[in-house]
mmCIF file of C-alpha atoms and ligand atoms in Angstrom:
data_model
loop_
_atom_site.group_PDB
_atom_site.id
_atom_site.type_symbol
_atom_site.label_atom_id
_atom_site.label_comp_id
_atom_site.label_asym_id
_atom_site.label_seq_id
_atom_site.Cartn_x
_atom_site.Cartn_y
_atom_site.Cartn_z
ATOM 1 C CA MET C 1085 -85.587 42.107 90.406
ATOM 2 C CA VAL C 1086 -84.408 39.839 93.117
ATOM 3 C CA VAL C 1087 -87.432 38.221 94.751
ATOM 4 C CA LYS C 1088 -87.585 36.018 97.896
ATOM 5 C CA LYS C 1089 -87.796 32.339 96.662
ATOM 6 C CA LEU C 1090 -90.760 30.184 97.108
ATOM 7 C CA VAL C 1091 -90.335 26.420 97.736
ATOM 8 C CA ALA C 1092 -93.850 24.748 97.570
ATOM 9 C CA GLY C 1093 -94.400 20.949 97.961
ATOM 10 C CA ASN C 1094 -97.196 19.328 96.181
ATOM 11 C CA TRP C 1095 -98.082 16.283 98.009
ATOM 12 C CA LYS C 1096 -100.517 15.113 95.117
ATOM 13 C CA MET C 1097 -102.704 12.063 96.419
ATOM 14 C CA HIS C 1098 -100.145 11.264 99.232
ATOM 15 C CA GLY C 1099 -100.602 11.938 102.823
ATOM 16 C CA LEU C 1100 -102.407 10.453 105.912
ATOM 17 C CA SER C 1101 -102.721 11.499 109.495
ATOM 18 C CA ALA C 1102 -99.401 9.591 110.048
ATOM 19 C CA ASP C 1103 -97.555 11.778 107.636
ATOM 20 C CA LEU C 1104 -98.322 14.972 109.725
ATOM 21 C CA VAL C 1105 -95.112 14.210 111.448
ATOM 22 C CA GLU C 1106 -93.351 15.192 108.194
ATOM 23 C CA VAL C 1107 -95.433 18.426 107.860
ATOM 24 C CA LYS C 1108 -94.317 19.228 111.457
ATOM 25 C CA ALA C 1109 -90.652 18.428 110.718
ATOM 26 C CA ILE C 1110 -90.702 20.574 107.574
ATOM 27 C CA ALA C 1111 -92.431 23.555 109.216
ATOM 28 C CA ASP C 1112 -90.052 23.440 112.231
ATOM 29 C CA ALA C 1113 -86.925 23.106 109.906
ATOM 30 C CA SER C 1114 -88.160 25.891 107.840
ATOM 31 C CA ARG C 1115 -87.975 28.453 110.582
ATOM 32 C CA ASN C 1116 -84.142 28.089 110.167
ATOM 33 C CA TYR C 1117 -84.647 29.779 106.628
ATOM 34 C CA PRO C 1118 -86.432 32.925 106.968
ATOM 35 C CA GLY C 1119 -85.164 34.237 103.636
ATOM 36 C CA VAL C 1120 -87.217 31.570 101.753
ATOM 37 C CA ASP C 1121 -91.050 30.979 101.686
ATOM 38 C CA VAL C 1122 -91.994 27.504 102.184
ATOM 39 C CA ALA C 1123 -95.366 25.932 101.687
ATOM 40 C CA LEU C 1124 -96.896 22.451 101.488
ATOM 41 C CA CYS C 1125 -99.945 21.702 99.322
ATOM 42 C CA VAL C 1126 -101.570 18.754 100.867
ATOM 43 C CA PRO C 1127 -104.678 16.826 99.998
ATOM 44 C CA ALA C 1128 -107.685 18.732 100.848
ATOM 45 C CA ILE C 1129 -108.919 16.474 103.668
ATOM 46 C CA LEU C 1130 -105.510 17.037 105.360
ATOM 47 C CA ILE C 1131 -105.396 20.770 105.226
ATOM 48 C CA GLU C 1132 -107.146 21.459 108.556
ATOM 49 C CA ARG C 1133 -105.106 19.001 110.482
ATOM 50 C CA ALA C 1134 -101.844 20.336 108.883
ATOM 51 C CA VAL C 1135 -102.801 23.832 109.828
ATOM 52 C CA ARG C 1136 -103.624 22.756 113.419
ATOM 53 C CA ALA C 1137 -100.335 20.912 113.592
ATOM 54 C CA VAL C 1138 -98.144 23.721 112.245
ATOM 55 C CA PRO C 1139 -99.984 27.125 112.955
ATOM 56 C CA GLY C 1140 -98.464 30.024 111.036
ATOM 57 C CA PHE C 1141 -96.831 27.671 108.319
ATOM 58 C CA ALA C 1142 -98.283 28.011 104.908
ATOM 59 C CA ILE C 1143 -100.508 24.960 103.862
ATOM 60 C CA GLY C 1144 -102.225 25.049 100.619
ATOM 61 C CA GLY C 1145 -104.845 23.112 98.432
ATOM 62 C CA GLN C 1146 -103.964 21.484 95.082
ATOM 63 C CA ASP C 1147 -107.031 22.837 93.246
ATOM 64 C CA VAL C 1148 -110.056 24.926 93.740
ATOM 65 C CA HIS C 1149 -113.418 25.229 91.939
ATOM 66 C CA HIS C 1150 -113.986 28.416 89.989
ATOM 67 C CA GLN C 1151 -117.558 29.055 91.492
ATOM 68 C CA GLU C 1152 -118.227 30.315 94.972
ATOM 69 C CA LYS C 1153 -120.751 27.455 95.742
ATOM 70 C CA GLY C 1154 -123.276 25.292 94.171
ATOM 71 C CA ALA C 1155 -124.185 21.854 92.894
ATOM 72 C CA HIS C 1156 -120.594 20.577 92.152
ATOM 73 C CA THR C 1157 -120.262 17.102 93.776
ATOM 74 C CA GLY C 1158 -116.889 16.579 95.125
ATOM 75 C CA ASN C 1159 -115.370 19.917 94.491
ATOM 76 C CA ILE C 1160 -113.961 22.400 96.812
ATOM 77 C CA SER C 1161 -114.488 26.189 96.674
ATOM 78 C CA ALA C 1162 -111.969 29.001 97.668
ATOM 79 C CA ALA C 1163 -113.958 29.840 100.702
ATOM 80 C CA MET C 1164 -113.836 26.386 101.912
ATOM 81 C CA LEU C 1165 -109.946 26.250 101.468
ATOM 82 C CA LEU C 1166 -109.711 29.466 103.315
ATOM 83 C CA ASP C 1167 -112.007 28.208 106.122
ATOM 84 C CA ALA C 1168 -109.875 25.131 106.730
ATOM 85 C CA GLY C 1169 -106.883 27.355 107.007
ATOM 86 C CA ALA C 1170 -105.256 27.243 103.633
ATOM 87 C CA ALA C 1171 -103.212 30.229 102.551
ATOM 88 C CA LEU C 1172 -102.785 29.090 98.882
ATOM 89 C CA THR C 1173 -103.649 26.740 96.132
ATOM 90 C CA ILE C 1174 -102.270 25.289 93.048
ATOM 91 C CA VAL C 1175 -104.314 25.497 89.908
ATOM 92 C CA GLY C 1176 -103.861 24.060 86.373
ATOM 93 C CA HIS C 1177 -101.502 21.243 87.321
ATOM 94 C CA SER C 1178 -100.832 19.189 84.174
ATOM 95 C CA GLU C 1179 -102.177 16.004 86.050
ATOM 96 C CA ARG C 1180 -105.659 17.827 86.299
ATOM 97 C CA ARG C 1181 -105.393 19.500 82.778
ATOM 98 C CA ASP C 1182 -104.972 15.983 81.456
ATOM 99 C CA ALA C 1183 -106.988 13.601 83.822
ATOM 100 C CA GLN C 1184 -109.760 16.085 84.702
ATOM 101 C CA ARG C 1185 -109.774 17.672 81.063
ATOM 102 C CA GLU C 1186 -109.153 21.247 82.657
ATOM 103 C CA SER C 1187 -109.137 23.896 79.992
ATOM 104 C CA ASN C 1188 -107.154 27.116 80.038
ATOM 105 C CA ALA C 1189 -110.357 28.985 80.425
ATOM 106 C CA GLU C 1190 -111.223 26.930 83.510
ATOM 107 C CA VAL C 1191 -107.731 27.190 84.854
ATOM 108 C CA LYS C 1192 -107.914 31.056 84.522
ATOM 109 C CA ALA C 1193 -111.423 31.029 86.227
ATOM 110 C CA LYS C 1194 -110.014 29.049 89.081
ATOM 111 C CA ALA C 1195 -106.863 31.327 89.432
ATOM 112 C CA GLU C 1196 -109.321 34.413 89.627
ATOM 113 C CA ALA C 1197 -111.475 32.658 92.094
ATOM 114 C CA GLY C 1198 -108.679 31.832 94.456
ATOM 115 C CA LEU C 1199 -107.040 35.281 94.190
ATOM 116 C CA ALA C 1200 -110.364 37.079 94.743
ATOM 117 C CA ALA C 1201 -110.972 35.047 97.894
ATOM 118 C CA GLY C 1202 -107.478 36.050 99.101
ATOM 119 C CA LEU C 1203 -105.593 32.692 98.407
ATOM 120 C CA GLY C 1204 -102.054 32.704 97.037
ATOM 121 C CA VAL C 1205 -102.385 30.881 93.708
ATOM 122 C CA VAL C 1206 -99.565 28.912 91.933
ATOM 123 C CA LEU C 1207 -100.769 28.492 88.376
ATOM 124 C CA CYS C 1208 -98.826 25.776 86.403
ATOM 125 C CA VAL C 1209 -98.002 25.614 82.751
ATOM 126 C CA GLY C 1210 -95.849 23.107 80.824
ATOM 127 C CA GLU C 1211 -95.252 21.361 77.529
ATOM 128 C CA SER C 1212 -95.406 17.710 76.558
ATOM 129 C CA LEU C 1213 -92.359 15.836 75.320
ATOM 130 C CA GLU C 1214 -93.840 15.817 71.863
ATOM 131 C CA VAL C 1215 -94.079 19.591 71.905
ATOM 132 C CA ARG C 1216 -90.676 19.957 73.315
ATOM 133 C CA GLU C 1217 -89.139 17.694 70.514
ATOM 134 C CA ALA C 1218 -90.896 19.600 67.849
ATOM 135 C CA GLY C 1219 -89.358 22.720 68.940
ATOM 136 C CA LYS C 1220 -92.666 24.436 70.011
ATOM 137 C CA ALA C 1221 -92.116 24.496 73.753
ATOM 138 C CA VAL C 1222 -91.877 28.173 74.178
ATOM 139 C CA GLU C 1223 -94.725 29.170 71.930
ATOM 140 C CA THR C 1224 -96.960 26.414 73.454
ATOM 141 C CA VAL C 1225 -96.321 27.396 77.127
ATOM 142 C CA LEU C 1226 -96.830 31.148 76.259
ATOM 143 C CA ALA C 1227 -100.195 30.372 74.606
ATOM 144 C CA GLN C 1228 -101.213 28.305 77.473
ATOM 145 C CA LEU C 1229 -100.112 31.055 79.845
ATOM 146 C CA ASP C 1230 -102.000 33.792 77.819
ATOM 147 C CA ARG C 1231 -105.166 31.872 78.158
ATOM 148 C CA SER C 1232 -104.747 30.828 81.880
ATOM 149 C CA LEU C 1233 -103.517 33.976 83.452
ATOM 150 C CA PRO C 1234 -105.993 35.987 85.492
ATOM 151 C CA GLU C 1235 -107.115 39.148 83.825
ATOM 152 C CA ALA C 1236 -105.976 41.511 86.671
ATOM 153 C CA ARG C 1237 -103.261 41.306 89.340
ATOM 154 C CA GLY C 1238 -105.209 43.462 91.737
ATOM 155 C CA GLY C 1239 -105.554 42.572 95.480
ATOM 156 C CA GLU C 1240 -103.216 41.350 98.085
ATOM 157 C CA ALA C 1241 -103.107 37.591 97.372
ATOM 158 C CA GLU C 1242 -100.096 36.573 95.345
ATOM 159 C CA LEU C 1243 -99.868 34.893 91.969
ATOM 160 C CA ALA C 1244 -96.916 32.718 91.104
ATOM 161 C CA ILE C 1245 -96.315 30.652 88.020
ATOM 162 C CA ALA C 1246 -95.035 27.070 87.985
ATOM 163 C CA TYR C 1247 -93.250 26.014 84.827
ATOM 164 C CA GLU C 1248 -93.383 22.274 84.799
ATOM 165 C CA PRO C 1249 -92.471 20.355 81.713
ATOM 166 C CA ILE C 1250 -94.831 17.408 81.657
ATOM 167 C CA TRP C 1251 -92.052 14.985 80.536
ATOM 168 C CA ALA C 1252 -89.883 16.010 83.641
ATOM 169 C CA ILE C 1253 -92.632 15.317 86.192
ATOM 170 C CA GLY C 1254 -91.909 12.212 88.308
ATOM 171 C CA THR C 1255 -89.418 10.928 85.746
ATOM 172 C CA GLY C 1256 -86.036 11.921 87.070
ATOM 173 C CA LYS C 1257 -85.566 14.046 83.948
ATOM 174 C CA VAL C 1258 -84.925 17.763 84.313
ATOM 175 C CA ALA C 1259 -84.848 20.281 81.626
ATOM 176 C CA THR C 1260 -81.435 21.684 80.728
ATOM 177 C CA PRO C 1261 -80.498 24.999 82.425
ATOM 178 C CA SER C 1262 -80.521 26.753 79.181
ATOM 179 C CA ASP C 1263 -83.978 25.495 78.248
ATOM 180 C CA ILE C 1264 -85.174 26.552 81.597
ATOM 181 C CA ALA C 1265 -83.692 29.902 81.361
ATOM 182 C CA GLU C 1266 -85.071 30.543 78.023
ATOM 183 C CA MET C 1267 -88.755 29.504 79.186
ATOM 184 C CA HIS C 1268 -88.495 31.471 82.372
ATOM 185 C CA SER C 1269 -87.289 34.636 80.565
ATOM 186 C CA ALA C 1270 -90.129 34.321 78.009
ATOM 187 C CA ILE C 1271 -92.702 33.887 80.756
ATOM 188 C CA ARG C 1272 -91.223 36.843 82.657
ATOM 189 C CA ALA C 1273 -91.595 38.951 79.471
ATOM 190 C CA GLN C 1274 -95.211 37.905 78.985
ATOM 191 C CA LEU C 1275 -95.908 38.664 82.740
ATOM 192 C CA VAL C 1276 -94.560 42.126 82.404
ATOM 193 C CA GLU C 1277 -96.422 42.735 79.140
ATOM 194 C CA ARG C 1278 -99.699 41.712 80.819
ATOM 195 C CA TYR C 1279 -99.259 43.332 84.379
ATOM 196 C CA GLY C 1280 -96.618 45.971 83.902
ATOM 197 C CA GLU C 1281 -94.346 46.510 86.864
ATOM 198 C CA ASP C 1282 -96.231 43.965 89.006
ATOM 199 C CA GLY C 1283 -95.166 41.300 86.350
ATOM 200 C CA ALA C 1284 -91.678 41.621 87.425
ATOM 201 C CA GLY C 1285 -92.591 40.573 90.894
ATOM 202 C CA VAL C 1286 -94.640 37.399 90.043
ATOM 203 C CA ARG C 1287 -92.518 34.415 91.172
ATOM 204 C CA ILE C 1288 -91.813 31.884 88.457
ATOM 205 C CA LEU C 1289 -91.215 28.459 90.014
ATOM 206 C CA TYR C 1290 -89.559 25.485 88.155
ATOM 207 C CA GLY C 1291 -91.071 22.134 88.628
ATOM 208 C CA GLY C 1292 -90.245 18.559 87.521
ATOM 209 C CA SER C 1293 -87.954 16.168 89.267
ATOM 210 C CA VAL C 1294 -86.427 18.778 91.657
ATOM 211 C CA LYS C 1295 -84.207 16.965 94.049
ATOM 212 C CA PRO C 1296 -81.652 17.905 96.694
ATOM 213 C CA SER C 1297 -79.038 17.000 93.980
ATOM 214 C CA ASN C 1298 -79.926 19.457 91.345
ATOM 215 C CA ALA C 1299 -81.832 22.186 93.382
ATOM 216 C CA ALA C 1300 -78.719 24.443 93.787
ATOM 217 C CA GLU C 1301 -78.132 24.516 90.000
ATOM 218 C CA LEU C 1302 -81.783 25.146 89.308
ATOM 219 C CA PHE C 1303 -81.893 28.102 91.690
ATOM 220 C CA GLY C 1304 -78.816 29.483 90.127
ATOM 221 C CA ILE C 1305 -80.807 30.092 86.833
ATOM 222 C CA HIS C 1306 -81.971 33.619 86.213
ATOM 223 C CA ASP C 1307 -85.819 34.158 86.790
ATOM 224 C CA VAL C 1308 -86.105 30.824 88.690
ATOM 225 C CA ASP C 1309 -87.790 32.180 91.820
ATOM 226 C CA GLY C 1310 -88.383 28.815 93.491
ATOM 227 C CA ALA C 1311 -89.724 25.301 92.953
ATOM 228 C CA LEU C 1312 -92.770 23.234 92.871
ATOM 229 C CA VAL C 1313 -91.608 19.929 94.393
ATOM 230 C CA GLY C 1314 -93.655 16.646 94.026
ATOM 231 C CA GLY C 1315 -92.043 13.434 95.224
ATOM 232 C CA ALA C 1316 -89.129 15.096 97.102
ATOM 233 C CA SER C 1317 -91.582 17.165 99.257
ATOM 234 C CA LEU C 1318 -93.059 14.062 101.101
ATOM 235 C CA LYS C 1319 -90.205 13.792 103.512
ATOM 236 C CA ALA C 1320 -88.339 16.556 105.559
ATOM 237 C CA ALA C 1321 -85.116 14.742 104.901
ATOM 238 C CA ASP C 1322 -85.495 15.263 101.010
ATOM 239 C CA PHE C 1323 -87.271 18.518 101.103
ATOM 240 C CA MET C 1324 -85.078 20.657 103.532
ATOM 241 C CA PRO C 1325 -82.022 20.333 101.387
ATOM 242 C CA ILE C 1326 -84.061 21.875 98.648
ATOM 243 C CA VAL C 1327 -85.181 24.666 100.882
ATOM 244 C CA GLU C 1328 -81.472 24.995 102.132
ATOM 245 C CA ALA C 1329 -80.546 25.358 98.444
ATOM 246 C CA ALA C 1330 -83.063 28.129 97.841
ATOM 247 C CA ALA C 1331 -81.672 29.920 100.896
ATOM 248 C CA GLY C 1332 -78.272 30.049 98.797
HETATM 249 P P1 13P T 204 -91.918 15.656 90.868
HETATM 250 O O1 13P T 204 -91.105 16.694 91.753
HETATM 251 O O2 13P T 204 -92.336 14.468 91.597
HETATM 252 O O3 13P T 204 -91.353 15.271 89.474
HETATM 253 O O4 13P T 204 -93.346 16.420 90.617
HETATM 254 C C1 13P T 204 -93.265 17.727 90.198
HETATM 255 C C2 13P T 204 -94.723 18.138 90.182
HETATM 256 O O5 13P T 204 -95.508 17.857 89.465
HETATM 257 C C3 13P T 204 -95.041 19.290 91.306
HETATM 258 O O6 13P T 204 -96.344 19.818 91.050
#
């Protein structure tokens, strides 16, 4: 199945008011690529300003709490993201699984909360270097996915998976095309097993040191339906060549 590619930027803990010019530049330039879905996941506090700056362009959050509301100091609910104008959110990024000790069960609950509220959800999985070197990358990622995937794929909101090998994030190292192809096809098989035909339409993004110089090769790999881009999404000059590569 050929799906429209999604190129999403993850700004992580970067982005002040002054950087809204980059959001604007990316949103404006993205209009030239109607065949690619483009989104930027910015810090929560910047979402509303970004949405106002670029109406109609997909702005997302980087995390969501699994509960609707309550005594959860510092957390942000799906309804709050929507209220700020977000269209999607990332869940289960390895930086949160690590630093915030997020479990697969929590990530699953977050994905379900986001989808139930009508937010697109980009669910991240990925293995450590130790696991990769032990030859256990595929089984580890599939186990992580099995426990993190939302139960059902009902509703309109879109689920996407981002395969991000932890050792490739921010390091300049990228998994080999054959390793990526193997992983994405294993993820695809699990999605189809879980969701039936709907699983064939779930986009599987690659993430980890995606740059203008390697994007075209990555997008040429079977079952790579887009990218989740960190560092290279902060500036339009770096990000737009990646979007262009996705347009083919
Ligand atoms: P880099 O593109 O900076 O390696 O980050 C990838 C990532 O973690 C995106 O979520």
